[in-house]
């Protein structure tokens, strides 16, 4: 039964995030991240709701980053290029004349004071020199503080992916005793905007139990609350998720969002 309920705290904020009325924040790029530590850093940044992209090859990074002004870029300088190569690479990222002008931070296992001095004082990176040997947790906190100081989120609280054109994404749910399915137009970790394939009648505040999301190869089950329909009269419903305490559904949705956004960068680079 799709029963009405009281909407949770933060309803207005969640509605804005799902339907996309908030200002966009900055994109965050990790260039050449170290494998094990990089995965843990990425997971922490996604959990903190930053819009994160990974570019493993520095030669690709310059062409990709030219498309996104005012991004924040963390560069791991311990492999692929030599010391002079990384210095030139970072200078290009900082140079507006070369299509850069980004805000840059450094990731490295090398604690040599002269190297830190070079990047912070001589080259002038703005987002710090993160020494990875101090541990993943501490490194993550340093990065999070740098992102907060540089207002990476803007006014946006949740990262959102548009997925209306992704045929591998859909949903279904029981509505008044019958299965209804449809298209997910966009999704964040807190909710989604959807269009049903058949005509349905749902009141605002109705609870939808056992919504099944098909996010490419991942199936996610989650409960939700109908917030209402968009004001443009298109019949698009906005649903706020009610996640379990284990956070598994929220984590899987974030992973899909990152994958979808990452694919958009791959498409840009391929053109």
PDB file of N, CA and C in Angstrom, residues 136-228:
ATOM      1  N   UNK A 136      46.186   7.234   4.809  1.00  0.00           N
ATOM      2  CA  UNK A 136      45.051   7.569   3.962  1.00  0.00           C
ATOM      3  C   UNK A 136      44.063   8.470   4.685  1.00  0.00           C
ATOM      4  N   UNK A 137      43.764   8.158   5.942  1.00  0.00           N
ATOM      5  CA  UNK A 137      42.766   8.940   6.670  1.00  0.00           C
ATOM      6  C   UNK A 137      43.191  10.391   6.829  1.00  0.00           C
ATOM      7  N   UNK A 138      44.446  10.593   7.209  1.00  0.00           N
ATOM      8  CA  UNK A 138      44.925  11.965   7.384  1.00  0.00           C
ATOM      9  C   UNK A 138      45.025  12.685   6.043  1.00  0.00           C
ATOM     10  N   UNK A 139      45.504  11.954   5.026  1.00  0.00           N
ATOM     11  CA  UNK A 139      45.582  12.549   3.686  1.00  0.00           C
ATOM     12  C   UNK A 139      44.203  12.974   3.198  1.00  0.00           C
ATOM     13  N   UNK A 140      43.224  12.132   3.459  1.00  0.00           N
ATOM     14  CA  UNK A 140      41.853  12.444   3.052  1.00  0.00           C
ATOM     15  C   UNK A 140      41.346  13.701   3.742  1.00  0.00           C
ATOM     16  N   UNK A 141      41.617  13.817   5.032  1.00  0.00           N
ATOM     17  CA  UNK A 141      41.170  15.001   5.766  1.00  0.00           C
ATOM     18  C   UNK A 141      41.808  16.270   5.218  1.00  0.00           C
ATOM     19  N   UNK A 142      43.086  16.172   4.828  1.00  0.00           N
ATOM     20  CA  UNK A 142      43.767  17.335   4.249  1.00  0.00           C
ATOM     21  C   UNK A 142      43.097  17.733   2.935  1.00  0.00           C
ATOM     22  N   UNK A 143      42.780  16.728   2.108  1.00  0.00           N
ATOM     23  CA  UNK A 143      42.121  17.013   0.836  1.00  0.00           C
ATOM     24  C   UNK A 143      40.731  17.598   1.044  1.00  0.00           C
ATOM     25  N   UNK A 144      39.989  17.039   1.984  1.00  0.00           N
ATOM     26  CA  UNK A 144      38.639  17.536   2.250  1.00  0.00           C
ATOM     27  C   UNK A 144      38.669  18.990   2.715  1.00  0.00           C
ATOM     28  N   UNK A 145      39.640  19.328   3.545  1.00  0.00           N
ATOM     29  CA  UNK A 145      39.770  20.716   4.016  1.00  0.00           C
ATOM     30  C   UNK A 145      40.114  21.643   2.855  1.00  0.00           C
ATOM     31  N   UNK A 146      40.985  21.173   1.957  1.00  0.00           N
ATOM     32  CA  UNK A 146      41.353  21.993   0.802  1.00  0.00           C
ATOM     33  C   UNK A 146      40.149  22.201  -0.113  1.00  0.00           C
ATOM     34  N   UNK A 147      39.352  21.162  -0.315  1.00  0.00           N
ATOM     35  CA  UNK A 147      38.164  21.287  -1.166  1.00  0.00           C
ATOM     36  C   UNK A 147      37.133  22.220  -0.545  1.00  0.00           C
ATOM     37  N   UNK A 148      36.995  22.120   0.763  1.00  0.00           N
ATOM     38  CA  UNK A 148      36.051  23.010   1.444  1.00  0.00           C
ATOM     39  C   UNK A 148      36.517  24.456   1.364  1.00  0.00           C
ATOM     40  N   UNK A 149      37.821  24.677   1.562  1.00  0.00           N
ATOM     41  CA  UNK A 149      38.361  26.034   1.504  1.00  0.00           C
ATOM     42  C   UNK A 149      38.197  26.643   0.120  1.00  0.00           C
ATOM     43  N   UNK A 150      38.213  25.797  -0.916  1.00  0.00           N
ATOM     44  CA  UNK A 150      38.070  26.278  -2.286  1.00  0.00           C
ATOM     45  C   UNK A 150      36.632  26.193  -2.796  1.00  0.00           C
ATOM     46  N   UNK A 151      35.688  25.971  -1.873  1.00  0.00           N
ATOM     47  CA  UNK A 151      34.250  25.974  -2.171  1.00  0.00           C
ATOM     48  C   UNK A 151      33.908  25.056  -3.342  1.00  0.00           C
ATOM     49  N   UNK A 152      34.434  23.825  -3.277  1.00  0.00           N
ATOM     50  CA  UNK A 152      34.235  22.886  -4.381  1.00  0.00           C
ATOM     51  C   UNK A 152      32.778  22.486  -4.552  1.00  0.00           C
ATOM     52  N   UNK A 153      32.002  22.495  -3.481  1.00  0.00           N
ATOM     53  CA  UNK A 153      30.593  22.114  -3.611  1.00  0.00           C
ATOM     54  C   UNK A 153      29.734  23.254  -4.140  1.00  0.00           C
ATOM     55  N   UNK A 154      30.169  24.493  -4.008  1.00  0.00           N
ATOM     56  CA  UNK A 154      29.287  25.605  -4.301  1.00  0.00           C
ATOM     57  C   UNK A 154      28.109  25.546  -3.343  1.00  0.00           C
ATOM     58  N   UNK A 155      26.906  25.786  -3.837  1.00  0.00           N
ATOM     59  CA  UNK A 155      25.709  25.652  -3.006  1.00  0.00           C
ATOM     60  C   UNK A 155      25.106  24.259  -3.105  1.00  0.00           C
ATOM     61  N   UNK A 156      25.689  23.438  -3.971  1.00  0.00           N
ATOM     62  CA  UNK A 156      25.179  22.091  -4.181  1.00  0.00           C
ATOM     63  C   UNK A 156      25.586  21.191  -3.015  1.00  0.00           C
ATOM     64  N   UNK A 157      24.646  20.400  -2.540  1.00  0.00           N
ATOM     65  CA  UNK A 157      24.940  19.480  -1.454  1.00  0.00           C
ATOM     66  C   UNK A 157      25.128  18.052  -1.935  1.00  0.00           C
ATOM     67  N   UNK A 158      24.495  17.692  -3.047  1.00  0.00           N
ATOM     68  CA  UNK A 158      24.567  16.322  -3.552  1.00  0.00           C
ATOM     69  C   UNK A 158      24.914  16.318  -5.038  1.00  0.00           C
ATOM     70  N   UNK A 159      25.720  15.358  -5.434  1.00  0.00           N
ATOM     71  CA  UNK A 159      26.083  15.201  -6.845  1.00  0.00           C
ATOM     72  C   UNK A 159      24.964  14.462  -7.565  1.00  0.00           C
ATOM     73  N   UNK A 160      24.671  14.892  -8.773  1.00  0.00           N
ATOM     74  CA  UNK A 160      23.544  14.330  -9.524  1.00  0.00           C
ATOM     75  C   UNK A 160      24.010  13.902 -10.911  1.00  0.00           C
ATOM     76  N   UNK A 161      23.471  12.784 -11.394  1.00  0.00           N
ATOM     77  CA  UNK A 161      23.758  12.326 -12.755  1.00  0.00           C
ATOM     78  C   UNK A 161      22.471  12.308 -13.556  1.00  0.00           C
ATOM     79  N   UNK A 162      22.518  12.833 -14.763  1.00  0.00           N
ATOM     80  CA  UNK A 162      21.391  12.724 -15.688  1.00  0.00           C
ATOM     81  C   UNK A 162      21.512  11.395 -16.424  1.00  0.00           C
ATOM     82  N   UNK A 163      20.457  10.621 -16.414  1.00  0.00           N
ATOM     83  CA  UNK A 163      20.560   9.276 -16.992  1.00  0.00           C
ATOM     84  C   UNK A 163      19.371   8.916 -17.878  1.00  0.00           C
ATOM     85  N   UNK A 164      18.626   9.908 -18.338  1.00  0.00           N
ATOM     86  CA  UNK A 164      17.445   9.640 -19.175  1.00  0.00           C
ATOM     87  C   UNK A 164      17.808   8.906 -20.460  1.00  0.00           C
ATOM     88  N   UNK A 165      19.019   9.141 -20.973  1.00  0.00           N
ATOM     89  CA  UNK A 165      19.430   8.528 -22.238  1.00  0.00           C
ATOM     90  C   UNK A 165      20.201   7.222 -22.046  1.00  0.00           C
ATOM     91  N   UNK A 166      20.362   6.801 -20.814  1.00  0.00           N
ATOM     92  CA  UNK A 166      21.091   5.570 -20.531  1.00  0.00           C
ATOM     93  C   UNK A 166      20.089   4.416 -20.494  1.00  0.00           C
ATOM     94  N   UNK A 167      20.061   3.603 -21.522  1.00  0.00           N
ATOM     95  CA  UNK A 167      19.083   2.521 -21.624  1.00  0.00           C
ATOM     96  C   UNK A 167      19.329   1.399 -20.621  1.00  0.00           C
ATOM     97  N   UNK A 168      20.485   1.416 -19.974  1.00  0.00           N
ATOM     98  CA  UNK A 168      20.794   0.391 -18.970  1.00  0.00           C
ATOM     99  C   UNK A 168      20.316   0.799 -17.578  1.00  0.00           C
ATOM    100  N   UNK A 169      19.580   1.897 -17.508  1.00  0.00           N
ATOM    101  CA  UNK A 169      19.091   2.411 -16.228  1.00  0.00           C
ATOM    102  C   UNK A 169      17.576   2.479 -16.247  1.00  0.00           C
ATOM    103  N   UNK A 170      16.928   1.915 -15.231  1.00  0.00           N
ATOM    104  CA  UNK A 170      15.467   1.947 -15.134  1.00  0.00           C
ATOM    105  C   UNK A 170      15.068   1.656 -13.697  1.00  0.00           C
ATOM    106  N   UNK A 171      13.761   1.635 -13.438  1.00  0.00           N
ATOM    107  CA  UNK A 171      13.280   1.298 -12.103  1.00  0.00           C
ATOM    108  C   UNK A 171      11.927   0.614 -12.211  1.00  0.00           C
ATOM    109  N   UNK A 172      11.550  -0.094 -11.148  1.00  0.00           N
ATOM    110  CA  UNK A 172      10.179  -0.591 -11.023  1.00  0.00           C
ATOM    111  C   UNK A 172       9.790  -0.597  -9.556  1.00  0.00           C
ATOM    112  N   UNK A 173       8.485  -0.526  -9.311  1.00  0.00           N
ATOM    113  CA  UNK A 173       7.985  -0.460  -7.940  1.00  0.00           C
ATOM    114  C   UNK A 173       6.511  -0.859  -7.935  1.00  0.00           C
ATOM    115  N   UNK A 174       6.059  -1.388  -6.833  1.00  0.00           N
ATOM    116  CA  UNK A 174       4.648  -1.738  -6.690  1.00  0.00           C
ATOM    117  C   UNK A 174       3.852  -0.467  -6.364  1.00  0.00           C
ATOM    118  N   UNK A 175       2.864  -0.173  -7.196  1.00  0.00           N
ATOM    119  CA  UNK A 175       1.991   0.983  -6.974  1.00  0.00           C
ATOM    120  C   UNK A 175       0.548   0.488  -6.906  1.00  0.00           C
ATOM    121  N   UNK A 176      -0.020   0.590  -5.727  1.00  0.00           N
ATOM    122  CA  UNK A 176      -1.409   0.180  -5.502  1.00  0.00           C
ATOM    123  C   UNK A 176      -1.656  -1.257  -5.983  1.00  0.00           C
ATOM    124  N   UNK A 177      -0.724  -2.149  -5.635  1.00  0.00           N
ATOM    125  CA  UNK A 177      -0.886  -3.561  -5.939  1.00  0.00           C
ATOM    126  C   UNK A 177      -0.468  -3.986  -7.326  1.00  0.00           C
ATOM    127  N   UNK A 178       0.017  -3.071  -8.134  1.00  0.00           N
ATOM    128  CA  UNK A 178       0.459  -3.414  -9.478  1.00  0.00           C
ATOM    129  C   UNK A 178       1.885  -2.918  -9.708  1.00  0.00           C
ATOM    130  N   UNK A 179       2.625  -3.724 -10.475  1.00  0.00           N
ATOM    131  CA  UNK A 179       3.991  -3.310 -10.799  1.00  0.00           C
ATOM    132  C   UNK A 179       3.961  -2.176 -11.821  1.00  0.00           C
ATOM    133  N   UNK A 180       4.729  -1.140 -11.525  1.00  0.00           N
ATOM    134  CA  UNK A 180       4.881  -0.025 -12.456  1.00  0.00           C
ATOM    135  C   UNK A 180       6.373   0.176 -12.694  1.00  0.00           C
ATOM    136  N   UNK A 181       6.721   0.464 -13.924  1.00  0.00           N
ATOM    137  CA  UNK A 181       8.136   0.700 -14.220  1.00  0.00           C
ATOM    138  C   UNK A 181       8.284   2.004 -14.984  1.00  0.00           C
ATOM    139  N   UNK A 182       9.526   2.399 -15.195  1.00  0.00           N
ATOM    140  CA  UNK A 182       9.726   3.650 -15.893  1.00  0.00           C
ATOM    141  C   UNK A 182      11.185   4.020 -16.025  1.00  0.00           C
ATOM    142  N   UNK A 183      11.407   5.274 -16.370  1.00  0.00           N
ATOM    143  CA  UNK A 183      12.728   5.811 -16.666  1.00  0.00           C
ATOM    144  C   UNK A 183      13.199   6.718 -15.534  1.00  0.00           C
ATOM    145  N   UNK A 184      14.449   6.549 -15.141  1.00  0.00           N
ATOM    146  CA  UNK A 184      15.071   7.481 -14.194  1.00  0.00           C
ATOM    147  C   UNK A 184      15.682   8.612 -15.009  1.00  0.00           C
ATOM    148  N   UNK A 185      15.210   9.816 -14.794  1.00  0.00           N
ATOM    149  CA  UNK A 185      15.703  10.962 -15.569  1.00  0.00           C
ATOM    150  C   UNK A 185      16.993  11.518 -14.993  1.00  0.00           C
ATOM    151  N   UNK A 186      17.034  11.652 -13.688  1.00  0.00           N
ATOM    152  CA  UNK A 186      18.273  12.011 -13.010  1.00  0.00           C
ATOM    153  C   UNK A 186      18.224  11.491 -11.588  1.00  0.00           C
ATOM    154  N   UNK A 187      19.410  11.305 -11.006  1.00  0.00           N
ATOM    155  CA  UNK A 187      19.480  10.652  -9.701  1.00  0.00           C
ATOM    156  C   UNK A 187      20.631  11.218  -8.884  1.00  0.00           C
ATOM    157  N   UNK A 188      20.398  11.339  -7.585  1.00  0.00           N
ATOM    158  CA  UNK A 188      21.453  11.672  -6.629  1.00  0.00           C
ATOM    159  C   UNK A 188      21.355  10.649  -5.512  1.00  0.00           C
ATOM    160  N   UNK A 189      22.231  10.720  -4.537  1.00  0.00           N
ATOM    161  CA  UNK A 189      22.187   9.749  -3.447  1.00  0.00           C
ATOM    162  C   UNK A 189      20.969   9.945  -2.557  1.00  0.00           C
ATOM    163  N   UNK A 190      20.286  11.091  -2.681  1.00  0.00           N
ATOM    164  CA  UNK A 190      19.117  11.349  -1.831  1.00  0.00           C
ATOM    165  C   UNK A 190      17.793  11.142  -2.552  1.00  0.00           C
ATOM    166  N   UNK A 191      17.805  11.042  -3.875  1.00  0.00           N
ATOM    167  CA  UNK A 191      16.532  10.890  -4.558  1.00  0.00           C
ATOM    168  C   UNK A 191      16.669  10.902  -6.061  1.00  0.00           C
ATOM    169  N   UNK A 192      15.524  10.867  -6.732  1.00  0.00           N
ATOM    170  CA  UNK A 192      15.549  10.809  -8.193  1.00  0.00           C
ATOM    171  C   UNK A 192      14.292  11.444  -8.779  1.00  0.00           C
ATOM    172  N   UNK A 193      14.404  11.844 -10.021  1.00  0.00           N
ATOM    173  CA  UNK A 193      13.261  12.300 -10.800  1.00  0.00           C
ATOM    174  C   UNK A 193      12.972  11.227 -11.831  1.00  0.00           C
ATOM    175  N   UNK A 194      11.707  10.795 -11.925  1.00  0.00           N
ATOM    176  CA  UNK A 194      11.371   9.656 -12.770  1.00  0.00           C
ATOM    177  C   UNK A 194      10.134   9.932 -13.616  1.00  0.00           C
ATOM    178  N   UNK A 195      10.027   9.149 -14.677  1.00  0.00           N
ATOM    179  CA  UNK A 195       8.841   9.172 -15.527  1.00  0.00           C
ATOM    180  C   UNK A 195       8.326   7.745 -15.643  1.00  0.00           C
ATOM    181  N   UNK A 196       7.075   7.513 -15.287  1.00  0.00           N
ATOM    182  CA  UNK A 196       6.497   6.169 -15.360  1.00  0.00           C
ATOM    183  C   UNK A 196       6.113   5.821 -16.798  1.00  0.00           C
ATOM    184  N   UNK A 197       6.212   4.549 -17.128  1.00  0.00           N
ATOM    185  CA  UNK A 197       5.840   4.086 -18.464  1.00  0.00           C
ATOM    186  C   UNK A 197       4.327   4.037 -18.651  1.00  0.00           C
ATOM    187  N   UNK A 198       3.596   3.890 -17.539  1.00  0.00           N
ATOM    188  CA  UNK A 198       2.144   3.869 -17.590  1.00  0.00           C
ATOM    189  C   UNK A 198       1.579   4.955 -16.670  1.00  0.00           C
ATOM    190  N   UNK A 199       0.322   5.247 -16.834  1.00  0.00           N
ATOM    191  CA  UNK A 199      -0.308   6.276 -16.012  1.00  0.00           C
ATOM    192  C   UNK A 199      -0.441   5.780 -14.573  1.00  0.00           C
ATOM    193  N   UNK A 200       0.031   6.576 -13.628  1.00  0.00           N
ATOM    194  CA  UNK A 200      -0.094   6.243 -12.210  1.00  0.00           C
ATOM    195  C   UNK A 200      -0.601   7.471 -11.463  1.00  0.00           C
ATOM    196  N   UNK A 201      -1.265   7.205 -10.342  1.00  0.00           N
ATOM    197  CA  UNK A 201      -1.730   8.297  -9.486  1.00  0.00           C
ATOM    198  C   UNK A 201      -1.076   8.134  -8.130  1.00  0.00           C
ATOM    199  N   UNK A 202      -0.275   9.106  -7.776  1.00  0.00           N
ATOM    200  CA  UNK A 202       0.442   9.066  -6.506  1.00  0.00           C
ATOM    201  C   UNK A 202       0.325  10.420  -5.821  1.00  0.00           C
ATOM    202  N   UNK A 203      -0.087  10.392  -4.574  1.00  0.00           N
ATOM    203  CA  UNK A 203      -0.148  11.627  -3.800  1.00  0.00           C
ATOM    204  C   UNK A 203       1.225  11.977  -3.250  1.00  0.00           C
ATOM    205  N   UNK A 204       1.453  13.265  -3.058  1.00  0.00           N
ATOM    206  CA  UNK A 204       2.662  13.688  -2.356  1.00  0.00           C
ATOM    207  C   UNK A 204       2.666  13.055  -0.971  1.00  0.00           C
ATOM    208  N   UNK A 205       3.830  12.668  -0.517  1.00  0.00           N
ATOM    209  CA  UNK A 205       4.076  12.022   0.770  1.00  0.00           C
ATOM    210  C   UNK A 205       3.748  10.528   0.774  1.00  0.00           C
ATOM    211  N   UNK A 206       3.359   9.967  -0.381  1.00  0.00           N
ATOM    212  CA  UNK A 206       3.132   8.527  -0.439  1.00  0.00           C
ATOM    213  C   UNK A 206       4.449   7.776  -0.288  1.00  0.00           C
ATOM    214  N   UNK A 207       4.423   6.682   0.481  1.00  0.00           N
ATOM    215  CA  UNK A 207       5.601   5.842   0.656  1.00  0.00           C
ATOM    216  C   UNK A 207       5.619   4.769  -0.430  1.00  0.00           C
ATOM    217  N   UNK A 208       6.743   4.588  -1.060  1.00  0.00           N
ATOM    218  CA  UNK A 208       6.941   3.532  -2.048  1.00  0.00           C
ATOM    219  C   UNK A 208       7.949   2.551  -1.465  1.00  0.00           C
ATOM    220  N   UNK A 209       7.499   1.356  -1.146  1.00  0.00           N
ATOM    221  CA  UNK A 209       8.375   0.353  -0.542  1.00  0.00           C
ATOM    222  C   UNK A 209       8.984  -0.548  -1.608  1.00  0.00           C
ATOM    223  N   UNK A 210      10.249  -0.900  -1.417  1.00  0.00           N
ATOM    224  CA  UNK A 210      10.900  -1.858  -2.299  1.00  0.00           C
ATOM    225  C   UNK A 210      11.075  -1.392  -3.725  1.00  0.00           C
ATOM    226  N   UNK A 211      11.446  -0.124  -3.920  1.00  0.00           N
ATOM    227  CA  UNK A 211      11.769   0.340  -5.272  1.00  0.00           C
ATOM    228  C   UNK A 211      13.023  -0.401  -5.742  1.00  0.00           C
ATOM    229  N   UNK A 212      12.966  -0.939  -6.939  1.00  0.00           N
ATOM    230  CA  UNK A 212      14.144  -1.600  -7.496  1.00  0.00           C
ATOM    231  C   UNK A 212      14.746  -0.725  -8.587  1.00  0.00           C
ATOM    232  N   UNK A 213      15.996  -0.325  -8.379  1.00  0.00           N
ATOM    233  CA  UNK A 213      16.718   0.482  -9.353  1.00  0.00           C
ATOM    234  C   UNK A 213      17.663  -0.427 -10.127  1.00  0.00           C
ATOM    235  N   UNK A 214      17.608  -0.322 -11.423  1.00  0.00           N
ATOM    236  CA  UNK A 214      18.602  -1.022 -12.252  1.00  0.00           C
ATOM    237  C   UNK A 214      19.577   0.018 -12.758  1.00  0.00           C
ATOM    238  N   UNK A 215      20.754   0.036 -12.181  1.00  0.00           N
ATOM    239  CA  UNK A 215      21.788   1.009 -12.522  1.00  0.00           C
ATOM    240  C   UNK A 215      22.889   0.265 -13.279  1.00  0.00           C
ATOM    241  N   UNK A 216      22.648   0.073 -14.565  1.00  0.00           N
ATOM    242  CA  UNK A 216      23.526  -0.735 -15.410  1.00  0.00           C
ATOM    243  C   UNK A 216      23.595  -2.157 -14.848  1.00  0.00           C
ATOM    244  N   UNK A 217      24.771  -2.612 -14.405  1.00  0.00           N
ATOM    245  CA  UNK A 217      24.898  -3.987 -13.925  1.00  0.00           C
ATOM    246  C   UNK A 217      24.545  -4.140 -12.452  1.00  0.00           C
ATOM    247  N   UNK A 218      24.150  -3.051 -11.800  1.00  0.00           N
ATOM    248  CA  UNK A 218      23.884  -3.080 -10.365  1.00  0.00           C
ATOM    249  C   UNK A 218      22.394  -2.942 -10.080  1.00  0.00           C
ATOM    250  N   UNK A 219      21.876  -3.812  -9.219  1.00  0.00           N
ATOM    251  CA  UNK A 219      20.497  -3.705  -8.753  1.00  0.00           C
ATOM    252  C   UNK A 219      20.499  -3.158  -7.336  1.00  0.00           C
ATOM    253  N   UNK A 220      19.685  -2.147  -7.092  1.00  0.00           N
ATOM    254  CA  UNK A 220      19.595  -1.513  -5.774  1.00  0.00           C
ATOM    255  C   UNK A 220      18.136  -1.492  -5.341  1.00  0.00           C
ATOM    256  N   UNK A 221      17.869  -1.954  -4.136  1.00  0.00           N
ATOM    257  CA  UNK A 221      16.517  -1.877  -3.573  1.00  0.00           C
ATOM    258  C   UNK A 221      16.513  -0.822  -2.478  1.00  0.00           C
ATOM    259  N   UNK A 222      15.510   0.051  -2.543  1.00  0.00           N
ATOM    260  CA  UNK A 222      15.445   1.151  -1.588  1.00  0.00           C
ATOM    261  C   UNK A 222      13.995   1.607  -1.456  1.00  0.00           C
ATOM    262  N   UNK A 223      13.614   2.064  -0.291  1.00  0.00           N
ATOM    263  CA  UNK A 223      12.290   2.667  -0.107  1.00  0.00           C
ATOM    264  C   UNK A 223      12.358   4.146  -0.452  1.00  0.00           C
ATOM    265  N   UNK A 224      11.182   4.737  -0.692  1.00  0.00           N
ATOM    266  CA  UNK A 224      11.175   6.153  -1.033  1.00  0.00           C
ATOM    267  C   UNK A 224       9.870   6.832  -0.668  1.00  0.00           C
ATOM    268  N   UNK A 225       9.905   8.161  -0.729  1.00  0.00           N
ATOM    269  CA  UNK A 225       8.733   8.991  -0.470  1.00  0.00           C
ATOM    270  C   UNK A 225       8.510   9.898  -1.674  1.00  0.00           C
ATOM    271  N   UNK A 226       7.288   9.935  -2.179  1.00  0.00           N
ATOM    272  CA  UNK A 226       6.957  10.810  -3.302  1.00  0.00           C
ATOM    273  C   UNK A 226       6.892  12.245  -2.797  1.00  0.00           C
ATOM    274  N   UNK A 227       7.737  13.095  -3.343  1.00  0.00           N
ATOM    275  CA  UNK A 227       7.711  14.502  -2.944  1.00  0.00           C
ATOM    276  C   UNK A 227       6.672  15.289  -3.729  1.00  0.00           C
ATOM    277  N   UNK A 228       6.366  14.809  -4.917  1.00  0.00           N
ATOM    278  CA  UNK A 228       5.389  15.503  -5.753  1.00  0.00           C
ATOM    279  C   UNK A 228       5.818  15.423  -7.200  1.00  0.00           C
TER     280      UNK A 228
END
